[in-house]
Amino acid sequence: MLKKDLRTIGSDLIHMAIEFGASSAGIANIKDLKGAPSFVMMPERPHIDRVGAIPYETGLPEGVVAWEEGMKSVLVITYAHSEKEKHLDWWIDEKNPLGNKKLMEINKRVYDYINSTYKGVMAKPLNYYVEKGGVWLKDSAVIAGLGVIGKNNLLVTPQYGPRVRLRAMFLNIDIPSTGPLNWDPCENCAMPCRTSCPQNVFSEKIYSEKDYSNISENNLPGRDGTYNLKTCDIQMQKDEEADNASKLEIEGYGRAESIIDYCRNCELNCLVGRGF
Ligand code: B12
Ligand code: SF4
Ligand code: SF4
């Protein structure tokens, strides 16, 4: 396939993902992803530092992404989670959050569209977890040009700030990356994302570029190496115990028996994209 044709297919898939409900979409070429910070760092990080990890089903060592034979690029989609629609992020009655379900639906529609439109193009919607064949989603979104990593350690998009959730799909065609962006919203910012953190998670530098084979000092967790996932996870455990069993009537769901509302302070207090 010619380079021009590949770009045209890429643009069409991005357009269709948005048509099917994604808030934004882009392409990350796998050659670019392999050198991105999370992809370099995770295989080198010790197990003790793997909060949120689940058992590996890919047969690969911990932290290593299962690049599938023949796959060349990744379609990345976002779905905006505004402050007004907090329920999108909630674990209601222990079920997959509605926002995550929406992302899976959009991915499925794009997958069906590819199969019915492009002969020879193979696609594979990816699991959320790297342990189950997924990819590191924030870096993928950065390479796809959907935003940058902020000082809150989240993908910050120009339109919605960090208030988005992500999903991805492998493609067997070699489409060039549609990013990264040349943009830094965090420069000169007073960092309400960090000061609003209930656990003071960003209080000290705990990662050093010297401990990893190829990561610059500005590309560490939290950018400067201060994001401490273990302290953050203390808050997540508190949120699970709090279980706001308020038996609310929820739009698109009905009456809930239990709700887990995980902390989003570093996300909701970011100054970018407020109030959409
Ligand atoms: C495990 C996990 C957790 C764990 C551990 C978090 C962690 N960051 O290590 C816990 C439970 C603590 C957690 C907490 C949260 N999570 Co979480 N989590 C994940 C998961 C499954 C894997 C994350 C991971 O281990 N990444 C790899 C490591 C290496 O990344 P890292 O340590 O964060 O730091 C890297 C980046 O900052 C990046 N980086 C830094 N500078 C630069 C520069 C460039 C150019 C690039 C490319 C990258 C880059 O490289 C770093 C390595 O230095 C992802 C889903 C996925 N499949 O990716 C969701 C995910 C990252 N989580 C998400 C969210 C929203 C949250 C929370 C707000 C909780 C909530 N309400 O959902 C908090 C936010 C904490 C924070 N400020 O980062 C979203 C992020 C959306 C966004 N806008 O970025 C994701 C993508 C899931 C989703 N549904 O879309 N999470
Ligand atoms: S999710 Fe909450 S506890 Fe974790 S870093 Fe963000 S504000 Fe802090
Ligand atoms: S609040 Fe400011 S420093 Fe924090 S992520 Fe948003 S723009 Fe960056």
GROMACS .gro file of C-alpha atoms and ligand atoms in nm:
model
  383
    1MET     CA    1   0.000   0.000   0.000
    2LEU     CA    2   0.125   0.351  -0.083
    3LYS     CA    3   0.211   0.592   0.205
    4LYS     CA    4  -0.062   0.828   0.081
    5ASP     CA    5  -0.322   0.548   0.094
    6LEU     CA    6  -0.214   0.458   0.447
    7ARG     CA    7  -0.260   0.815   0.566
    8THR     CA    8  -0.603   0.827   0.398
    9ILE     CA    9  -0.712   0.507   0.574
   10GLY     CA   10  -0.574   0.645   0.904
   11SER     CA   11  -0.772   0.970   0.862
   12ASP     CA   12  -1.086   0.773   0.774
   13LEU     CA   13  -1.054   0.551   1.084
   14ILE     CA   14  -1.003   0.857   1.306
   15HIS     CA   15  -1.307   1.022   1.146
   16MET     CA   16  -1.521   0.709   1.192
   17ALA     CA   17  -1.414   0.662   1.556
   18ILE     CA   18  -1.533   1.017   1.627
   19GLU     CA   19  -1.850   0.952   1.425
   20PHE     CA   20  -1.916   0.646   1.646
   21GLY     CA   21  -1.884   0.855   1.964
   22ALA     CA   22  -1.514   0.894   2.050
   23SER     CA   23  -1.419   1.239   2.181
   24SER     CA   24  -1.091   1.225   1.988
   25ALA     CA   25  -0.880   0.964   1.810
   26GLY     CA   26  -0.532   0.924   1.665
   27ILE     CA   27  -0.272   0.676   1.543
   28ALA     CA   28   0.049   0.566   1.720
   29ASN     CA   29   0.297   0.376   1.506
   30ILE     CA   30   0.439   0.077   1.696
   31LYS     CA   31   0.799   0.171   1.600
   32ASP     CA   32   0.749   0.499   1.790
   33LEU     CA   33   0.572   0.331   2.082
   34LYS     CA   34   0.854   0.088   2.152
   35GLY     CA   35   1.080   0.376   2.261
   36ALA     CA   36   0.817   0.561   2.469
   37PRO     CA   37   0.885   0.599   2.845
   38SER     CA   38   0.628   0.350   2.985
   39PHE     CA   39   0.725   0.084   2.731
   40VAL     CA   40   1.093   0.122   2.827
   41MET     CA   41   1.037   0.157   3.200
   42MET     CA   42   0.779  -0.107   3.287
   43PRO     CA   43   0.989  -0.418   3.204
   44GLU     CA   44   1.265  -0.269   3.424
   45ARG     CA   45   1.048  -0.187   3.726
   46PRO     CA   46   1.044  -0.429   4.022
   47HIS     CA   47   0.729  -0.628   4.103
   48ILE     CA   48   0.688  -0.454   4.438
   49ASP     CA   49   0.619  -0.136   4.240
   50ARG     CA   50   0.331  -0.286   4.044
   51VAL     CA   51   0.016  -0.162   4.213
   52GLY     CA   52  -0.286  -0.245   4.001
   53ALA     CA   53  -0.107  -0.533   3.828
   54ILE     CA   54  -0.301  -0.853   3.763
   55PRO     CA   55  -0.159  -1.200   3.678
   56TYR     CA   56   0.011  -1.213   3.336
   57GLU     CA   57  -0.181  -1.408   3.074
   58THR     CA   58   0.044  -1.328   2.777
   59GLY     CA   59   0.328  -1.561   2.880
   60LEU     CA   60   0.572  -1.268   2.865
   61PRO     CA   61   0.782  -1.127   3.150
   62GLU     CA   62   0.619  -0.865   3.371
   63GLY     CA   63   0.577  -0.521   3.213
   64VAL     CA   64   0.646  -0.642   2.858
   65VAL     CA   65   0.382  -0.564   2.596
   66ALA     CA   66   0.267  -0.851   2.370
   67TRP     CA   67   0.330  -0.701   2.026
   68GLU     CA   68   0.131  -0.918   1.793
   69GLU     CA   69   0.297  -1.052   1.477
   70GLY     CA   70   0.215  -0.835   1.175
   71MET     CA   71   0.061  -0.546   1.372
   72LYS     CA   72   0.216  -0.208   1.283
   73SER     CA   73   0.013   0.070   1.440
   74VAL     CA   74  -0.238   0.142   1.714
   75LEU     CA   75  -0.562   0.338   1.687
   76VAL     CA   76  -0.616   0.522   2.017
   77ILE     CA   77  -0.952   0.669   2.120
   78THR     CA   78  -1.062   0.889   2.408
   79TYR     CA   79  -1.402   0.930   2.569
   80ALA     CA   80  -1.453   1.250   2.768
   81HIS     CA   81  -1.564   1.214   3.132
   82SER     CA   82  -1.690   1.557   3.231
   83GLU     CA   83  -1.724   1.656   3.594
   84LYS     CA   84  -2.101   1.675   3.536
   85GLU     CA   85  -2.113   1.307   3.437
   86LYS     CA   86  -1.924   1.159   3.731
   87HIS     CA   87  -2.121   0.834   3.706
   88LEU     CA   88  -1.929   0.741   3.387
   89ASP     CA   89  -1.628   0.660   3.606
   90TRP     CA   90  -1.810   0.488   3.893
   91TRP     CA   91  -1.795   0.117   3.968
   92ILE     CA   92  -2.168   0.062   4.017
   93ASP     CA   93  -2.266  -0.269   4.177
   94GLU     CA   94  -1.911  -0.393   4.096
   95LYS     CA   95  -1.974  -0.362   3.721
   96ASN     CA   96  -1.741  -0.224   3.455
   97PRO     CA   97  -1.791   0.160   3.457
   98LEU     CA   98  -2.033   0.297   3.196
   99GLY     CA   99  -1.758   0.512   3.039
  100ASN     CA  100  -1.542   0.205   2.987
  101LYS     CA  101  -1.835   0.019   2.831
  102LYS     CA  102  -1.888   0.311   2.595
  103LEU     CA  103  -1.521   0.292   2.485
  104MET     CA  104  -1.555  -0.082   2.420
  105GLU     CA  105  -1.869  -0.022   2.212
  106ILE     CA  106  -1.695   0.245   2.001
  107ASN     CA  107  -1.396   0.016   1.945
  108LYS     CA  108  -1.629  -0.265   1.835
  109ARG     CA  109  -1.805  -0.038   1.585
  110VAL     CA  110  -1.471   0.076   1.437
  111TYR     CA  111  -1.361  -0.289   1.418
  112ASP     CA  112  -1.681  -0.387   1.230
  113TYR     CA  113  -1.636  -0.087   1.000
  114ILE     CA  114  -1.278  -0.191   0.914
  115ASN     CA  115  -1.388  -0.547   0.839
  116SER     CA  116  -1.668  -0.437   0.611
  117THR     CA  117  -1.473  -0.159   0.434
  118TYR     CA  118  -1.107  -0.253   0.396
  119LYS     CA  119  -1.013  -0.595   0.263
  120GLY     CA  120  -0.668  -0.697   0.388
  121VAL     CA  121  -0.671  -0.462   0.686
  122MET     CA  122  -0.663  -0.657   1.009
  123ALA     CA  123  -0.763  -0.499   1.338
  124LYS     CA  124  -0.766  -0.623   1.696
  125PRO     CA  125  -0.942  -0.432   1.975
  126LEU     CA  126  -0.714  -0.439   2.280
  127ASN     CA  127  -0.781  -0.533   2.639
  128TYR     CA  128  -0.749  -0.259   2.903
  129TYR     CA  129  -0.470  -0.451   3.080
  130VAL     CA  130  -0.120  -0.503   2.941
  131GLU     CA  131  -0.127  -0.829   3.136
  132LYS     CA  132  -0.406  -0.940   2.900
  133GLY     CA  133  -0.252  -0.816   2.574
  134GLY     CA  134  -0.313  -0.439   2.601
  135VAL     CA  135  -0.071  -0.146   2.570
  136TRP     CA  136   0.031   0.143   2.798
  137LEU     CA  137  -0.248   0.376   2.704
  138LYS     CA  138  -0.124   0.721   2.813
  139ASP     CA  139   0.200   0.699   2.611
  140SER     CA  140   0.004   0.562   2.314
  141ALA     CA  141  -0.227   0.864   2.329
  142VAL     CA  142   0.073   1.102   2.349
  143ILE     CA  143   0.236   0.947   2.040
  144ALA     CA  144  -0.102   0.966   1.866
  145GLY     CA  145  -0.108   1.343   1.935
  146LEU     CA  146  -0.415   1.340   2.160
  147GLY     CA  147  -0.246   1.528   2.445
  148VAL     CA  148   0.066   1.541   2.663
  149ILE     CA  149   0.160   1.397   3.003
  150GLY     CA  150   0.090   1.664   3.263
  151LYS     CA  151   0.246   1.723   3.604
  152ASN     CA  152  -0.050   1.522   3.739
  153ASN     CA  153   0.095   1.217   3.555
  154LEU     CA  154  -0.214   1.199   3.333
  155LEU     CA  155  -0.277   1.253   2.965
  156VAL     CA  156  -0.387   1.617   2.938
  157THR     CA  157  -0.580   1.690   2.620
  158PRO     CA  158  -0.627   2.043   2.479
  159GLN     CA  159  -1.008   2.003   2.470
  160TYR     CA  160  -1.097   1.817   2.792
  161GLY     CA  161  -0.780   1.841   3.000
  162PRO     CA  162  -0.719   1.504   3.169
  163ARG     CA  163  -1.094   1.425   3.189
  164VAL     CA  164  -1.082   1.142   2.936
  165ARG     CA  165  -1.056   0.764   2.944
  166LEU     CA  166  -0.866   0.567   2.681
  167ARG     CA  167  -0.885   0.251   2.469
  168ALA     CA  168  -0.682   0.114   2.177
  169MET     CA  169  -0.680  -0.123   1.880
  170PHE     CA  170  -0.395  -0.288   1.685
  171LEU     CA  171  -0.387  -0.240   1.305
  172ASN     CA  172  -0.172  -0.440   1.062
  173ILE     CA  173  -0.101  -0.133   0.846
  174ASP     CA  174   0.202   0.092   0.884
  175ILE     CA  175   0.032   0.428   0.942
  176PRO     CA  176   0.262   0.712   1.061
  177SER     CA  177   0.197   0.848   1.411
  178THR     CA  178  -0.038   1.148   1.422
  179GLY     CA  179   0.158   1.310   1.713
  180PRO     CA  180   0.319   1.412   1.939
  181LEU     CA  181   0.189   1.765   2.004
  182ASN     CA  182   0.422   2.056   2.064
  183TRP     CA  183   0.237   2.195   2.367
  184ASP     CA  184   0.305   2.230   2.740
  185PRO     CA  185   0.010   2.348   2.949
  186CYS     CA  186   0.201   2.285   3.276
  187GLU     CA  187   0.468   2.548   3.225
  188ASN     CA  188   0.414   2.827   3.483
  189CYS     CA  189   0.100   2.657   3.621
  190ALA     CA  190   0.038   2.673   3.998
  191MET     CA  191  -0.034   2.297   3.990
  192PRO     CA  192  -0.375   2.270   4.157
  193CYS     CA  193  -0.369   1.911   4.029
  194ARG     CA  194  -0.094   1.832   4.281
  195THR     CA  195  -0.194   2.055   4.571
  196SER     CA  196  -0.546   1.905   4.572
  197CYS     CA  197  -0.417   1.549   4.614
  198PRO     CA  198  -0.554   1.406   4.943
  199GLN     CA  199  -0.245   1.186   4.990
  200ASN     CA  200   0.019   1.441   4.888
  201VAL     CA  201   0.136   1.186   4.634
  202PHE     CA  202   0.379   1.417   4.447
  203SER     CA  203   0.577   1.523   4.757
  204GLU     CA  204   0.922   1.382   4.670
  205LYS     CA  205   1.123   1.248   4.380
  206ILE     CA  206   1.121   0.868   4.402
  207TYR     CA  207   1.231   0.770   4.050
  208SER     CA  208   1.563   0.855   3.889
  209GLU     CA  209   1.646   0.843   3.519
  210LYS     CA  210   1.977   0.676   3.619
  211ASP     CA  211   1.794   0.357   3.716
  212TYR     CA  212   1.650   0.304   3.368
  213SER     CA  213   1.813   0.231   3.035
  214ASN     CA  214   1.672   0.513   2.827
  215ILE     CA  215   1.444   0.764   2.997
  216SER     CA  216   1.508   1.138   3.026
  217GLU     CA  217   1.473   1.323   3.357
  218ASN     CA  218   1.151   1.491   3.236
  219ASN     CA  219   0.981   1.169   3.127
  220LEU     CA  220   0.957   0.997   3.464
  221PRO     CA  221   0.628   0.923   3.646
  222GLY     CA  222   0.472   1.264   3.717
  223ARG     CA  223   0.731   1.395   3.467
  224ASP     CA  224   0.986   1.470   3.743
  225GLY     CA  225   0.975   1.126   3.911
  226THR     CA  226   0.746   1.233   4.196
  227TYR     CA  227   0.429   1.034   4.120
  228ASN     CA  228   0.414   0.765   4.391
  229LEU     CA  229   0.167   0.496   4.288
  230LYS     CA  230   0.179   0.327   4.628
  231THR     CA  231   0.058   0.640   4.808
  232CYS     CA  232  -0.203   0.695   4.539
  233ASP     CA  233  -0.321   0.339   4.587
  234ILE     CA  234  -0.378   0.407   4.961
  235GLN     CA  235  -0.646   0.653   4.848
  236MET     CA  236  -0.792   0.396   4.604
  237GLN     CA  237  -0.826   0.147   4.891
  238LYS     CA  238  -0.996   0.411   5.105
  239ASP     CA  239  -1.236   0.481   4.822
  240GLU     CA  240  -1.320   0.111   4.795
  241GLU     CA  241  -1.389   0.091   5.167
  242ALA     CA  242  -1.601   0.409   5.157
  243ASP     CA  243  -1.841   0.243   4.909
  244ASN     CA  244  -2.094   0.523   4.865
  245ALA     CA  245  -2.392   0.290   4.881
  246SER     CA  246  -2.625   0.580   4.836
  247LYS     CA  247  -2.877   0.386   4.629
  248LEU     CA  248  -2.888   0.659   4.370
  249GLU     CA  249  -3.096   0.665   4.055
  250ILE     CA  250  -2.833   0.678   3.778
  251GLU     CA  251  -2.895   0.793   3.424
  252GLY     CA  252  -2.868   0.501   3.181
  253TYR     CA  253  -2.853   0.248   3.465
  254GLY     CA  254  -3.129   0.272   3.724
  255ARG     CA  255  -3.101   0.226   4.099
  256ALA     CA  256  -2.756   0.138   4.238
  257GLU     CA  257  -2.684  -0.069   4.549
  258SER     CA  258  -2.312   0.011   4.570
  259ILE     CA  259  -2.087   0.273   4.415
  260ILE     CA  260  -1.709   0.304   4.419
  261ASP     CA  261  -1.607   0.656   4.325
  262TYR     CA  262  -1.227   0.646   4.286
  263CYS     CA  263  -1.034   0.965   4.356
  264ARG     CA  264  -0.998   1.204   4.062
  265ASN     CA  265  -0.867   1.516   4.238
  266CYS     CA  266  -0.551   1.545   4.027
  267GLU     CA  267  -0.772   1.511   3.721
  268LEU     CA  268  -1.072   1.730   3.806
  269ASN     CA  269  -0.860   2.015   3.945
  270CYS     CA  270  -0.648   2.053   3.632
  271LEU     CA  271  -0.698   2.399   3.484
  272VAL     CA  272  -0.707   2.274   3.124
  273GLY     CA  273  -1.048   2.202   2.967
  274ARG     CA  274  -1.254   2.291   3.273
  275GLY     CA  275  -1.629   2.318   3.247
  276PHE     CA  276  -1.703   2.142   2.920
  277B12     C1  277  -0.224   0.042   3.695
  277B12     C2  278  -0.303   0.170   3.675
  277B12     C3  279  -0.327   0.251   3.787
  277B12     C4  280  -0.259   0.223   3.923
  277B12     C5  281  -0.111   0.266   3.912
  277B12     C6  282  -0.094   0.399   3.841
  277B12     C7  283   0.040   0.428   3.771
  277B12     N1  284   0.042   0.535   3.699
  277B12     O1  285   0.135   0.357   3.782
  277B12     C8  286  -0.347   0.308   4.019
  277B12     C9  287  -0.459   0.220   4.072
  277B12    C10  288  -0.274   0.370   4.138
  277B12    C11  289  -0.405   0.412   3.921
  277B12    C12  290  -0.452   0.537   3.958
  277B12    C13  291  -0.516   0.625   3.869
  277B12     N2  292  -0.555   0.596   3.743
  277B12    CO1  293  -0.489   0.445   3.641
  277B12     N3  294  -0.430   0.309   3.526
  277B12    C14  295  -0.351   0.207   3.546
  277B12    C15  296  -0.323   0.132   3.412
  277B12    C16  297  -0.400   0.001   3.411
  277B12    C17  298  -0.173   0.109   3.387
  277B12    C18  299  -0.087   0.233   3.420
  277B12    C19  300   0.062   0.205   3.414
  277B12     O2  301   0.113   0.123   3.489
  277B12     N4  302   0.134   0.271   3.321
  277B12    C20  303   0.274   0.253   3.301
  277B12    C21  304   0.360   0.336   3.398
  277B12    C22  305   0.508   0.330   3.364
  277B12     O3  306   0.320   0.469   3.383
  277B12     P1  307   0.343   0.582   3.496
  277B12     O4  308   0.419   0.529   3.607
  277B12     O5  309   0.209   0.640   3.525
  277B12     O6  310   0.430   0.699   3.427
  277B12    C23  311   0.453   0.709   3.292
  277B12    C24  312   0.392   0.834   3.227
  277B12     O7  313   0.381   0.941   3.311
  277B12    C25  314   0.481   0.851   3.106
  277B12     N5  315   0.546   0.979   3.074
  277B12    C26  316   0.603   1.074   3.153
  277B12     N6  317   0.654   1.172   3.075
  277B12    C27  318   0.629   1.137   2.946
  277B12    C28  319   0.659   1.201   2.824
  277B12    C29  320   0.621   1.138   2.704
  277B12    C30  321   0.654   1.207   2.575
  277B12    C31  322   0.550   1.015   2.703
  277B12    C32  323   0.509   0.948   2.576
  277B12    C33  324   0.521   0.953   2.826
  277B12    C34  325   0.560   1.014   2.944
  277B12     O8  326   0.586   0.760   3.119
  277B12    C35  327   0.597   0.736   3.259
  277B12    C36  328   0.712   0.660   3.290
  277B12     O9  329   0.797   0.762   3.330
  277B12    C37  330  -0.378   0.237   3.305
  277B12    C38  331  -0.442   0.173   3.181
  277B12    C39  332  -0.339   0.131   3.080
  277B12     N7  333  -0.354   0.013   3.023
  277B12    O10  334  -0.245   0.203   3.049
  277B12    C40  335  -0.478   0.322   3.389
  277B12    C41  336  -0.490   0.471   3.359
  277B12    C42  337  -0.352   0.529   3.340
  277B12     N8  338  -0.550   0.525   3.482
  277B12    C43  339  -0.630   0.625   3.463
  277B12    C44  340  -0.688   0.703   3.567
  277B12    C45  341  -0.794   0.805   3.524
  277B12    C46  342  -0.649   0.689   3.702
  277B12    C47  343  -0.693   0.770   3.824
  277B12    C48  344  -0.738   0.916   3.805
  277B12    C49  345  -0.799   0.694   3.906
  277B12    C50  346  -0.938   0.691   3.845
  277B12     N9  347  -1.036   0.759   3.904
  277B12    O11  348  -0.957   0.627   3.741
  277B12    C51  349  -0.562   0.762   3.910
  277B12    C52  350  -0.462   0.870   3.865
  277B12    C53  351  -0.325   0.856   3.921
  277B12    C54  352  -0.222   0.946   3.848
  277B12    N10  353  -0.221   1.074   3.881
  277B12    O12  354  -0.145   0.899   3.766
  277B12    C55  355  -0.650   0.653   3.312
  277B12    C56  356  -0.573   0.780   3.271
  277B12    C57  357  -0.652   0.876   3.181
  277B12    C58  358  -0.567   0.998   3.151
  277B12    N11  359  -0.633   1.110   3.123
  277B12    O13  360  -0.446   0.993   3.155
  277B12    C59  361  -0.593   0.519   3.248
  277B12    C60  362  -0.528   0.535   3.111
  277B12    C61  363  -0.712   0.420   3.239
  277B12    C62  364  -0.829   0.464   3.154
  277B12    N12  365  -0.945   0.425   3.201
  277B12    O14  366  -0.826   0.530   3.053
  277B12    N13  367  -0.403   0.365   3.792
  278SF4     S1  368  -0.588   0.988   4.212
  278SF4    FE1  369  -0.615   1.103   4.405
  278SF4     S2  370  -0.463   1.013   4.545
  278SF4    FE2  371  -0.403   0.951   4.337
  278SF4     S3  372  -0.257   1.111   4.268
  278SF4    FE3  373  -0.463   1.171   4.197
  278SF4     S4  374  -0.537   1.306   4.358
  278SF4    FE4  375  -0.367   1.191   4.448
  279SF4     S1  376  -0.320   2.171   3.673
  279SF4    FE1  377  -0.153   2.274   3.565
  279SF4     S2  378   0.035   2.160   3.620
  279SF4    FE2  379  -0.144   2.030   3.668
  279SF4     S3  380  -0.169   1.902   3.485
  279SF4    FE3  381  -0.309   2.077   3.466
  279SF4     S4  382  -0.190   2.227   3.348
  279SF4    FE4  383  -0.043   2.077   3.424
   0.00000   0.00000   0.00000
